[in-house]
Amino acid sequence: MFFLFLHQILKMKILDTICALSTPPGIGAIAVIRVSGNHAFDIVSSLFRNSSKFLEQPANYAKFLSIYESDRIIDQTVVVKFVAPHSYTGEDLVEISCHGSQYIQQKILELLLKNGARMANPGEFSMRAFLNNKLDLPQTEAVADLIESQSEMAHKLAVGQLKGGFSSTISNLRAQFVELAALLELELDFSEEDLEFVDRTHLLTLLATLKKEVSSLVRSFKWGNNIKNGIPVAIVGKPNVGKSTLLNALLNEERAIVSHIPGTTRDTIEDTMTIQGVNFRFVDTAGIRNSEDVIESLGIDRTFAAIEKAEIILFMVDISQTSIQEIQSEIEILKSKIDIKEKNIILLANKIDKSESLNREKLQEQKIIYLSAKAGTNVEQVKERLVNYVNEHKIIDNALLTNVRHYDIFLKIADEIVRLEDGFAQQLPTDILAIHLNTILHFLGEITGEVTTDEILNDIFGKFCIGK
């Protein structure tokens, strides 16, 4: 009931016809202005000398029309009309493609406002799509991810969620929780009869399955977030082993200062690169060693902080001066300082151009890539190893959490499942157990938008750009 009441309030707010620039502000070849609402067609038609040409224009067809202010031509535009409910917002919607002059953009918006439209709030077009059941909440959030996607993999993930892949995952999960709730309600209905209609063993088995699915989704957030923002890769090793040279070789630009003097890198240097559709965030770190230099010591502290956040560690050694046994010793030192159980370590033996006789002895658990970062030898092998790691650990796109809001809600769901398990173990009354299940269903409704508040919607859509 509350959601229906809220929906009516929001519906009252969206009776206005809104307009906004949908392309980035500034000068460009073309700009697109979007108008949506019950009076969109009448308001837009007032921009043209012969309004009937626009009003009689068929839906989903582009038409070349000139916009006038009194007798003065403002611009020659291309206009497309979308008739409700077959539009992005579910309302009558018009897209005006004009020349990218800031003056023209501003003038057209002024004319629209003068004739009855108002400026859209951030994300208001997408909010209307949600309120008109064109998209559910995860799909509208995927729109923002799609706009911000910086790599092929991030784009693919956002498209899958926009098409309803994640929503389907949530729907299936919710159906299983509803089944569990229904079985408990059945037991509750006949509790006074001292009849047991439900086998508690079956309930616990179903709950264990659901717990496993929820835990998998919670764990997937780290991976999903990495795909969106770039998989963090820390380049680690002693001073002067060639870390900065490798960063420059990977990025194919002089991003970091390179010097033969040990300790040149005093702070972390970060940059991103897309390799075979995957976005990686490389962090060049200060060399790990004991140092009395205050600034260098701070840099080394930040090195360990970068290692903590990294998904992949490129552990680099100077093969011309380091034996296999010393490499193993350095890794053990790293393990003693940082928990690297869930991190992938790729060993890089650098400076093969300076080593007269390479010791190609194999490590027991790791394969070494022998390279010369300075000469670019085998740098491509490093890139291939990074991409292979992503492909080997790839999770089904639709089952990935990428949104912080969803992640926070699933953490709450996981806590409720633990409480539910404890309730079963303590043989709590069925009505108490049902409360925990209803809470879980409420949280799932918050994700899909079946249960929401004005504050939540404003927070979600307020992060969108004005024209979206």
Tab-separated table of C-alpha atoms in Angstrom:
chain	number	residue	atom	x	y	z
A	1	MET	CA	0.000	0.000	0.000
A	2	PHE	CA	2.809	2.390	0.881
A	3	PHE	CA	4.469	1.863	-2.490
A	4	LEU	CA	1.182	2.501	-4.314
A	5	PHE	CA	0.720	5.704	-2.311
A	6	LEU	CA	4.287	6.782	-3.097
A	7	HIS	CA	3.757	5.908	-6.739
A	8	GLN	CA	0.725	8.220	-6.889
A	9	ILE	CA	2.695	11.076	-5.330
A	10	LEU	CA	5.474	10.654	-7.868
A	11	LYS	CA	2.933	10.405	-10.679
A	12	MET	CA	1.630	13.816	-9.624
A	13	LYS	CA	5.159	15.172	-9.909
A	14	ILE	CA	5.591	13.855	-13.441
A	15	LEU	CA	2.493	15.424	-14.957
A	16	ASP	CA	4.801	18.229	-16.131
A	17	THR	CA	6.430	18.068	-19.532
A	18	ILE	CA	10.202	18.127	-19.127
A	19	CYS	CA	13.088	19.004	-21.416
A	20	ALA	CA	16.858	18.740	-21.254
A	21	LEU	CA	20.024	18.517	-23.280
A	22	SER	CA	20.841	14.793	-23.616
A	23	THR	CA	24.283	15.192	-25.169
A	24	PRO	CA	27.273	16.535	-23.206
A	25	PRO	CA	27.263	20.317	-22.732
A	26	GLY	CA	29.635	22.298	-24.920
A	27	ILE	CA	30.307	22.824	-28.603
A	28	GLY	CA	29.959	19.894	-30.999
A	29	ALA	CA	28.738	18.975	-34.449
A	30	ILE	CA	25.310	17.923	-33.168
A	31	ALA	CA	23.371	18.255	-29.911
A	32	VAL	CA	20.239	16.332	-28.911
A	33	ILE	CA	17.460	17.891	-26.861
A	34	ARG	CA	14.866	15.588	-25.359
A	35	VAL	CA	11.259	16.502	-24.430
A	36	SER	CA	8.893	14.146	-22.576
A	37	GLY	CA	5.399	14.431	-21.127
A	38	ASN	CA	1.704	14.631	-21.894
A	39	HIS	CA	2.070	17.986	-23.687
A	40	ALA	CA	5.392	17.239	-25.413
A	41	PHE	CA	3.927	17.267	-28.929
A	42	ASP	CA	2.000	20.529	-28.479
A	43	ILE	CA	4.977	22.294	-26.910
A	44	VAL	CA	7.434	21.140	-29.577
A	45	SER	CA	5.023	21.945	-32.406
A	46	SER	CA	5.053	25.599	-31.306
A	47	LEU	CA	8.718	25.801	-32.342
A	48	PHE	CA	7.878	25.407	-36.033
A	49	ARG	CA	6.288	27.898	-38.410
A	50	ASN	CA	3.843	25.245	-39.620
A	51	SER	CA	2.990	23.194	-36.534
A	52	SER	CA	0.815	20.765	-38.478
A	53	LYS	CA	3.871	19.373	-40.280
A	54	PHE	CA	5.144	18.115	-36.951
A	55	LEU	CA	1.788	17.086	-35.459
A	56	GLU	CA	0.980	15.020	-38.547
A	57	GLN	CA	4.443	13.458	-38.587
A	58	PRO	CA	4.267	9.656	-38.057
A	59	ALA	CA	5.916	8.134	-35.012
A	60	ASN	CA	9.498	6.846	-35.148
A	61	TYR	CA	10.321	8.760	-38.339
A	62	ALA	CA	12.911	11.540	-38.582
A	63	LYS	CA	11.799	14.786	-40.171
A	64	PHE	CA	13.790	17.836	-41.273
A	65	LEU	CA	12.203	20.943	-39.715
A	66	SER	CA	13.345	24.513	-39.086
A	67	ILE	CA	12.875	26.103	-35.671
A	68	TYR	CA	11.816	29.748	-35.558
A	69	GLU	CA	11.542	32.473	-32.951
A	70	SER	CA	8.914	34.776	-34.436
A	71	ASP	CA	10.183	35.305	-38.007
A	72	ARG	CA	13.828	34.572	-37.173
A	73	ILE	CA	15.189	31.116	-37.943
A	74	ILE	CA	17.107	29.574	-35.046
A	75	ASP	CA	18.271	26.319	-36.624
A	76	GLN	CA	17.510	23.585	-39.124
A	77	THR	CA	16.895	20.418	-37.119
A	78	VAL	CA	16.010	16.750	-37.399
A	79	VAL	CA	13.067	15.783	-35.194
A	80	VAL	CA	11.863	12.323	-34.137
A	81	LYS	CA	8.531	11.747	-32.420
A	82	PHE	CA	7.823	8.760	-30.135
A	83	VAL	CA	4.192	8.106	-29.155
A	84	ALA	CA	3.360	6.751	-25.690
A	85	PRO	CA	3.765	4.083	-24.489
A	86	HIS	CA	6.362	3.196	-27.136
A	87	SER	CA	9.151	5.454	-25.908
A	88	TYR	CA	12.015	5.350	-23.430
A	89	THR	CA	9.947	7.097	-20.745
A	90	GLY	CA	6.627	5.492	-21.659
A	91	GLU	CA	5.294	9.004	-22.387
A	92	ASP	CA	5.014	11.082	-25.557
A	93	LEU	CA	8.641	11.933	-26.281
A	94	VAL	CA	10.477	14.070	-28.848
A	95	GLU	CA	14.171	14.175	-29.690
A	96	ILE	CA	15.450	17.270	-31.473
A	97	SER	CA	18.855	17.002	-33.157
A	98	CYS	CA	20.251	20.489	-33.687
A	99	HIS	CA	23.655	21.937	-34.522
A	100	GLY	CA	26.059	21.877	-31.582
A	101	SER	CA	26.303	25.632	-31.028
A	102	GLN	CA	25.841	26.460	-27.362
A	103	TYR	CA	23.731	29.445	-28.389
A	104	ILE	CA	21.402	27.238	-30.453
A	105	GLN	CA	21.085	24.697	-27.650
A	106	GLN	CA	20.256	27.374	-25.119
A	107	LYS	CA	17.815	29.154	-27.438
A	108	ILE	CA	15.815	25.983	-28.172
A	109	LEU	CA	15.608	25.169	-24.467
A	110	GLU	CA	14.442	28.717	-23.750
A	111	LEU	CA	11.672	28.382	-26.351
A	112	LEU	CA	10.572	25.054	-24.866
A	113	LEU	CA	10.442	26.559	-21.364
A	114	LYS	CA	8.565	29.601	-22.665
A	115	ASN	CA	5.925	27.327	-24.210
A	116	GLY	CA	5.221	25.285	-21.087
A	117	ALA	CA	7.990	22.759	-20.465
A	118	ARG	CA	10.277	22.755	-17.456
A	119	MET	CA	13.891	21.656	-17.098
A	120	ALA	CA	14.304	18.014	-16.132
A	121	ASN	CA	15.895	17.015	-12.852
A	122	PRO	CA	18.920	14.671	-12.878
A	123	GLY	CA	17.818	11.233	-14.040
A	124	GLU	CA	14.176	12.256	-14.406
A	125	PHE	CA	13.764	10.658	-17.842
A	126	SER	CA	14.955	7.323	-16.446
A	127	MET	CA	12.821	7.753	-13.313
A	128	ARG	CA	9.761	8.174	-15.531
A	129	ALA	CA	10.751	5.011	-17.434
A	130	PHE	CA	10.807	3.196	-14.072
A	131	LEU	CA	7.511	4.655	-12.838
A	132	ASN	CA	5.843	3.795	-16.162
A	133	ASN	CA	7.074	0.190	-15.927
A	134	LYS	CA	9.350	0.468	-18.942
A	135	LEU	CA	12.333	-0.615	-16.843
A	136	ASP	CA	12.725	-2.043	-13.360
A	137	LEU	CA	15.161	-0.474	-10.911
A	138	PRO	CA	18.216	-2.677	-11.706
A	139	GLN	CA	17.689	-1.969	-15.409
A	140	THR	CA	17.588	1.790	-14.873
A	141	GLU	CA	20.755	1.541	-12.787
A	142	ALA	CA	22.327	-0.454	-15.626
A	143	VAL	CA	21.661	2.530	-17.900
A	144	ALA	CA	24.102	4.582	-15.804
A	145	ASP	CA	26.642	1.723	-15.932
A	146	LEU	CA	26.254	1.521	-19.699
A	147	ILE	CA	26.952	5.229	-20.083
A	148	GLU	CA	30.034	4.974	-17.863
A	149	SER	CA	31.399	1.702	-19.311
A	150	GLN	CA	35.048	2.092	-20.299
A	151	SER	CA	35.788	-1.366	-21.702
A	152	GLU	CA	34.173	-4.115	-23.758
A	153	MET	CA	33.679	-6.326	-20.702
A	154	ALA	CA	32.099	-3.522	-18.644
A	155	HIS	CA	29.868	-2.693	-21.613
A	156	LYS	CA	28.820	-6.328	-22.035
A	157	LEU	CA	28.015	-6.586	-18.336
A	158	ALA	CA	25.900	-3.407	-18.390
A	159	VAL	CA	24.038	-4.482	-21.556
A	160	GLY	CA	23.236	-7.870	-20.015
A	161	GLN	CA	21.798	-6.205	-16.938
A	162	LEU	CA	19.911	-3.634	-19.008
A	163	LYS	CA	18.278	-6.508	-20.907
A	164	GLY	CA	17.054	-7.891	-17.574
A	165	GLY	CA	19.668	-10.564	-16.851
A	166	PHE	CA	20.293	-9.486	-13.262
A	167	SER	CA	16.577	-8.863	-12.723
A	168	SER	CA	15.936	-12.459	-13.789
A	169	THR	CA	18.490	-13.683	-11.245
A	170	ILE	CA	16.747	-11.697	-8.500
A	171	SER	CA	13.320	-12.913	-9.642
A	172	ASN	CA	14.404	-16.564	-9.442
A	173	LEU	CA	15.940	-15.996	-6.029
A	174	ARG	CA	12.804	-14.258	-4.786
A	175	ALA	CA	10.612	-17.121	-6.055
A	176	GLN	CA	12.610	-19.579	-3.925
A	177	PHE	CA	12.296	-17.385	-0.837
A	178	VAL	CA	8.545	-17.079	-1.504
A	179	GLU	CA	8.313	-20.884	-1.635
A	180	LEU	CA	10.095	-21.097	1.705
A	181	ALA	CA	7.820	-18.429	3.183
A	182	ALA	CA	4.722	-20.236	1.866
A	183	LEU	CA	5.782	-23.490	3.522
A	184	LEU	CA	6.310	-21.678	6.811
A	185	GLU	CA	2.943	-19.927	6.516
A	186	LEU	CA	1.311	-23.330	5.929
A	187	GLU	CA	2.903	-24.620	9.106
A	188	LEU	CA	1.779	-21.472	10.944
A	189	ASP	CA	-1.843	-21.881	9.758
A	190	PHE	CA	-2.052	-25.375	11.206
A	191	SER	CA	0.120	-24.830	14.290
A	192	GLU	CA	-2.868	-24.990	16.620
A	193	GLU	CA	-3.855	-28.363	15.168
A	194	ASP	CA	-0.514	-29.888	16.279
A	195	LEU	CA	-0.073	-31.127	12.727
A	196	GLU	CA	3.246	-30.948	10.908
A	197	PHE	CA	2.690	-30.263	7.230
A	198	VAL	CA	6.304	-29.347	6.553
A	199	ASP	CA	9.441	-31.400	6.939
A	200	ARG	CA	11.913	-29.093	8.686
A	201	THR	CA	14.773	-30.994	7.024
A	202	HIS	CA	13.437	-29.932	3.639
A	203	LEU	CA	13.178	-26.320	4.819
A	204	LEU	CA	16.774	-26.331	6.041
A	205	THR	CA	17.976	-27.860	2.769
A	206	LEU	CA	16.189	-25.157	0.787
A	207	LEU	CA	17.570	-22.471	3.088
A	208	ALA	CA	21.112	-23.852	2.688
A	209	THR	CA	20.758	-23.637	-1.099
A	210	LEU	CA	19.546	-20.043	-0.857
A	211	LYS	CA	22.363	-19.143	1.515
A	212	LYS	CA	24.877	-20.504	-0.987
A	213	GLU	CA	23.365	-18.426	-3.814
A	214	VAL	CA	23.312	-15.249	-1.731
A	215	SER	CA	26.908	-15.793	-0.560
A	216	SER	CA	27.998	-16.281	-4.169
A	217	LEU	CA	26.394	-12.971	-5.137
A	218	VAL	CA	28.041	-11.166	-2.209
A	219	ARG	CA	31.449	-12.554	-3.182
A	220	SER	CA	30.880	-11.573	-6.806
A	221	PHE	CA	30.730	-7.869	-5.934
A	222	LYS	CA	34.504	-7.552	-5.759
A	223	TRP	CA	34.833	-9.003	-9.256
A	224	GLY	CA	31.919	-7.045	-10.679
A	225	ASN	CA	33.261	-3.804	-9.220
A	226	ASN	CA	36.678	-4.565	-10.691
A	227	ILE	CA	35.170	-5.040	-14.153
A	228	LYS	CA	33.387	-1.677	-13.885
A	229	ASN	CA	36.311	0.316	-12.530
A	230	GLY	CA	39.318	-1.623	-13.822
A	231	ILE	CA	40.953	-4.736	-12.375
A	232	PRO	CA	43.645	-3.473	-9.957
A	233	VAL	CA	47.138	-4.763	-10.746
A	234	ALA	CA	50.041	-3.884	-8.410
A	235	ILE	CA	53.586	-3.947	-9.798
A	236	VAL	CA	55.717	-4.968	-6.819
A	237	GLY	CA	59.385	-5.676	-6.125
A	238	LYS	CA	62.633	-4.350	-4.712
A	239	PRO	CA	63.962	-0.952	-5.806
A	240	ASN	CA	65.489	-0.726	-9.289
A	241	VAL	CA	64.125	-4.039	-10.627
A	242	GLY	CA	62.331	-2.249	-13.496
A	243	LYS	CA	58.801	-1.700	-12.176
A	244	SER	CA	58.422	1.791	-13.644
A	245	THR	CA	59.957	0.631	-16.922
A	246	LEU	CA	57.370	-2.154	-17.095
A	247	LEU	CA	54.523	0.297	-16.419
A	248	ASN	CA	55.736	2.479	-19.291
A	249	ALA	CA	56.070	-0.573	-21.551
A	250	LEU	CA	52.555	-1.785	-20.732
A	251	LEU	CA	51.006	1.649	-21.318
A	252	ASN	CA	53.294	2.373	-24.272
A	253	GLU	CA	54.074	5.831	-22.908
A	254	GLU	CA	56.515	7.488	-20.505
A	255	ARG	CA	54.114	7.532	-17.551
A	256	ALA	CA	56.643	6.967	-14.758
A	257	ILE	CA	60.118	8.434	-14.219
A	258	VAL	CA	62.796	5.807	-14.827
A	259	SER	CA	66.228	6.029	-13.189
A	260	HIS	CA	69.096	3.702	-12.322
A	261	ILE	CA	69.051	5.232	-8.825
A	262	PRO	CA	67.195	2.920	-6.395
A	263	GLY	CA	64.173	4.444	-4.625
A	264	THR	CA	63.183	6.859	-7.419
A	265	THR	CA	59.483	5.975	-7.054
A	266	ARG	CA	58.391	7.469	-3.740
A	267	ASP	CA	54.630	7.182	-4.222
A	268	THR	CA	52.210	4.949	-6.115
A	269	ILE	CA	51.621	5.858	-9.781
A	270	GLU	CA	48.333	4.700	-11.283
A	271	ASP	CA	47.000	4.476	-14.821
A	272	THR	CA	44.511	2.360	-16.759
A	273	MET	CA	44.701	0.358	-19.964
A	274	THR	CA	42.265	-1.836	-21.875
A	275	ILE	CA	43.652	-5.180	-23.020
A	276	GLN	CA	41.447	-7.397	-25.224
A	277	GLY	CA	38.301	-5.690	-23.936
A	278	VAL	CA	39.274	-5.820	-20.259
A	279	ASN	CA	40.116	-2.664	-18.316
A	280	PHE	CA	43.139	-2.987	-16.004
A	281	ARG	CA	44.217	-0.419	-13.419
A	282	PHE	CA	48.009	-0.634	-13.051
A	283	VAL	CA	49.693	0.682	-9.916
A	284	ASP	CA	53.459	1.212	-9.956
A	285	THR	CA	54.652	1.024	-6.340
A	286	ALA	CA	57.682	2.125	-4.360
A	287	GLY	CA	60.391	-0.521	-4.074
A	288	ILE	CA	60.143	-2.752	-1.006
A	289	ARG	CA	63.195	-2.458	1.216
A	290	ASN	CA	64.207	-1.239	4.672
A	291	SER	CA	64.681	2.508	4.443
A	292	GLU	CA	65.442	5.266	6.949
A	293	ASP	CA	64.184	7.900	4.520
A	294	VAL	CA	60.861	9.142	5.923
A	295	ILE	CA	59.306	9.895	2.519
A	296	GLU	CA	60.432	6.609	0.971
A	297	SER	CA	59.092	4.735	4.017
A	298	LEU	CA	55.687	6.360	3.495
A	299	GLY	CA	55.829	5.249	-0.133
A	300	ILE	CA	56.586	1.677	0.956
A	301	ASP	CA	53.595	1.774	3.328
A	302	ARG	CA	51.450	2.794	0.378
A	303	THR	CA	52.932	-0.104	-1.588
A	304	PHE	CA	51.505	-2.576	0.915
A	305	ALA	CA	48.186	-0.715	0.860
A	306	ALA	CA	48.133	-1.081	-2.954
A	307	ILE	CA	48.914	-4.796	-2.633
A	308	GLU	CA	45.964	-5.195	-0.245
A	309	LYS	CA	43.593	-3.687	-2.826
A	310	ALA	CA	45.081	-5.468	-5.845
A	311	GLU	CA	43.459	-8.448	-7.539
A	312	ILE	CA	46.674	-9.342	-9.352
A	313	ILE	CA	50.284	-8.816	-8.215
A	314	LEU	CA	53.058	-8.556	-10.785
A	315	PHE	CA	55.979	-9.564	-8.567
A	316	MET	CA	59.137	-8.424	-10.302
A	317	VAL	CA	62.765	-9.409	-9.731
A	318	ASP	CA	66.051	-8.575	-11.419
A	319	ILE	CA	67.040	-11.991	-12.763
A	320	SER	CA	70.578	-10.798	-13.433
A	321	GLN	CA	71.099	-10.385	-9.679
A	322	THR	CA	68.546	-12.747	-8.097
A	323	SER	CA	68.528	-16.528	-7.767
A	324	ILE	CA	65.421	-18.707	-7.755
A	325	GLN	CA	65.940	-19.330	-4.043
A	326	GLU	CA	66.001	-15.581	-3.366
A	327	ILE	CA	62.780	-15.173	-5.331
A	328	GLN	CA	61.091	-17.736	-3.104
A	329	SER	CA	62.449	-15.930	-0.050
A	330	GLU	CA	61.061	-12.575	-1.249
A	331	ILE	CA	57.632	-14.098	-1.797
A	332	GLU	CA	57.658	-15.538	1.729
A	333	ILE	CA	58.504	-12.078	3.088
A	334	LEU	CA	55.568	-10.645	1.134
A	335	LYS	CA	53.255	-13.336	2.514
A	336	SER	CA	54.381	-12.524	6.058
A	337	LYS	CA	53.281	-8.905	5.654
A	338	ILE	CA	50.152	-9.210	3.513
A	339	ASP	CA	47.366	-11.788	3.266
A	340	ILE	CA	47.656	-12.785	-0.384
A	341	LYS	CA	45.658	-16.023	-0.326
A	342	GLU	CA	42.986	-14.722	-2.706
A	343	LYS	CA	45.403	-12.789	-4.921
A	344	ASN	CA	47.017	-13.973	-8.107
A	345	ILE	CA	50.804	-13.556	-8.177
A	346	ILE	CA	52.531	-13.446	-11.557
A	347	LEU	CA	56.303	-13.725	-11.268
A	348	LEU	CA	58.336	-11.585	-13.656
A	349	ALA	CA	62.059	-12.136	-14.094
A	350	ASN	CA	63.223	-8.861	-15.622
A	351	LYS	CA	66.475	-7.729	-17.283
A	352	ILE	CA	67.128	-10.892	-19.278
A	353	ASP	CA	69.127	-8.631	-21.608
A	354	LYS	CA	71.666	-8.185	-18.779
A	355	SER	CA	71.816	-11.781	-17.613
A	356	GLU	CA	74.605	-13.818	-19.200
A	357	SER	CA	73.320	-17.205	-18.030
A	358	LEU	CA	69.649	-17.473	-17.121
A	359	ASN	CA	68.728	-19.915	-14.395
A	360	ARG	CA	65.503	-21.346	-15.861
A	361	GLU	CA	64.836	-23.576	-12.893
A	362	LYS	CA	61.080	-23.951	-12.321
A	363	LEU	CA	59.356	-22.797	-9.166
A	364	GLN	CA	57.122	-25.363	-7.531
A	365	GLU	CA	53.879	-23.384	-7.673
A	366	GLN	CA	54.470	-20.474	-10.029
A	367	LYS	CA	55.514	-20.030	-13.650
A	368	ILE	CA	57.954	-17.233	-14.336
A	369	ILE	CA	57.750	-14.876	-17.288
A	370	TYR	CA	61.268	-13.950	-18.376
A	371	LEU	CA	61.322	-10.490	-19.941
A	372	SER	CA	63.165	-7.297	-20.628
A	373	ALA	CA	60.854	-4.394	-19.846
A	374	LYS	CA	63.411	-1.970	-21.293
A	375	ALA	CA	63.624	-3.759	-24.641
A	376	GLY	CA	59.947	-4.778	-24.636
A	377	THR	CA	60.835	-8.465	-24.820
A	378	ASN	CA	57.946	-10.721	-23.718
A	379	VAL	CA	55.861	-7.799	-22.412
A	380	GLU	CA	53.021	-9.185	-24.541
A	381	GLN	CA	53.244	-12.402	-22.514
A	382	VAL	CA	52.459	-10.367	-19.382
A	383	LYS	CA	49.353	-8.955	-21.062
A	384	GLU	CA	48.265	-12.415	-22.183
A	385	ARG	CA	48.685	-13.793	-18.653
A	386	LEU	CA	46.528	-10.966	-17.275
A	387	VAL	CA	43.732	-11.618	-19.783
A	388	ASN	CA	43.936	-15.390	-19.236
A	389	TYR	CA	43.486	-14.863	-15.498
A	390	VAL	CA	40.300	-12.865	-16.142
A	391	ASN	CA	38.922	-15.497	-18.542
A	392	GLU	CA	39.705	-18.344	-16.122
A	393	HIS	CA	37.952	-16.611	-13.227
A	394	LYS	CA	35.077	-15.177	-15.211
A	395	ILE	CA	31.693	-15.521	-13.545
A	396	ILE	CA	28.383	-15.534	-15.437
A	397	ASP	CA	27.775	-11.867	-16.183
A	398	ASN	CA	24.158	-11.867	-15.050
A	399	ALA	CA	25.146	-13.252	-11.639
A	400	LEU	CA	27.566	-10.434	-10.842
A	401	LEU	CA	26.888	-7.708	-8.320
A	402	THR	CA	28.264	-4.431	-9.657
A	403	ASN	CA	26.173	-1.915	-7.733
A	404	VAL	CA	27.066	-0.766	-4.207
A	405	ARG	CA	23.379	-0.402	-3.310
A	406	HIS	CA	22.676	-4.004	-4.304
A	407	TYR	CA	25.766	-5.185	-2.419
A	408	ASP	CA	24.697	-3.457	0.805
A	409	ILE	CA	21.228	-5.000	0.549
A	410	PHE	CA	22.607	-8.485	-0.043
A	411	LEU	CA	24.816	-8.138	3.022
A	412	LYS	CA	21.616	-7.486	5.010
A	413	ILE	CA	19.946	-10.493	3.367
A	414	ALA	CA	22.938	-12.668	4.303
A	415	ASP	CA	22.615	-11.505	7.938
A	416	GLU	CA	18.893	-12.344	7.952
A	417	ILE	CA	19.639	-15.832	6.623
A	418	VAL	CA	22.056	-16.399	9.518
A	419	ARG	CA	19.356	-15.254	11.958
A	420	LEU	CA	16.896	-17.594	10.273
A	421	GLU	CA	19.308	-20.515	10.609
A	422	ASP	CA	19.820	-19.701	14.273
A	423	GLY	CA	16.036	-19.561	14.681
A	424	PHE	CA	15.646	-23.039	13.225
A	425	ALA	CA	18.454	-24.330	15.451
A	426	GLN	CA	16.790	-22.842	18.551
A	427	GLN	CA	13.372	-24.136	17.404
A	428	LEU	CA	11.862	-20.675	17.577
A	429	PRO	CA	8.132	-20.307	16.872
A	430	THR	CA	7.148	-20.323	13.211
A	431	ASP	CA	5.808	-16.756	13.315
A	432	ILE	CA	9.245	-15.485	14.429
A	433	LEU	CA	10.925	-17.348	11.569
A	434	ALA	CA	8.381	-15.882	9.153
A	435	ILE	CA	9.380	-12.359	10.217
A	436	HIS	CA	12.956	-12.981	9.034
A	437	LEU	CA	11.714	-14.334	5.707
A	438	ASN	CA	9.419	-11.365	5.175
A	439	THR	CA	12.348	-9.070	5.900
A	440	ILE	CA	14.395	-10.849	3.224
A	441	LEU	CA	11.542	-10.479	0.712
A	442	HIS	CA	11.323	-6.797	1.623
A	443	PHE	CA	15.055	-6.350	0.894
A	444	LEU	CA	14.707	-8.111	-2.473
A	445	GLY	CA	11.840	-5.758	-3.263
A	446	GLU	CA	14.129	-2.807	-2.554
A	447	ILE	CA	16.506	-4.059	-5.245
A	448	THR	CA	13.855	-4.488	-7.938
A	449	GLY	CA	11.893	-1.373	-6.976
A	450	GLU	CA	8.782	-3.236	-5.805
A	451	VAL	CA	9.469	-1.717	-2.403
A	452	THR	CA	11.061	1.708	-2.327
A	453	THR	CA	10.896	5.226	-0.947
A	454	ASP	CA	11.098	8.691	-2.408
A	455	GLU	CA	14.498	9.099	-0.730
A	456	ILE	CA	15.898	5.958	-2.348
A	457	LEU	CA	14.654	6.956	-5.804
A	458	ASN	CA	16.058	10.473	-5.498
A	459	ASP	CA	19.406	9.037	-4.413
A	460	ILE	CA	19.543	6.618	-7.358
A	461	PHE	CA	18.372	8.926	-10.121
A	462	GLY	CA	20.102	11.996	-8.699
A	463	LYS	CA	23.415	10.460	-9.818
A	464	PHE	CA	22.297	10.429	-13.454
A	465	CYS	CA	23.031	13.242	-15.866
A	466	ILE	CA	20.262	15.782	-16.482
A	467	GLY	CA	19.278	14.465	-19.932
A	468	LYS	CA	19.040	10.831	-18.867
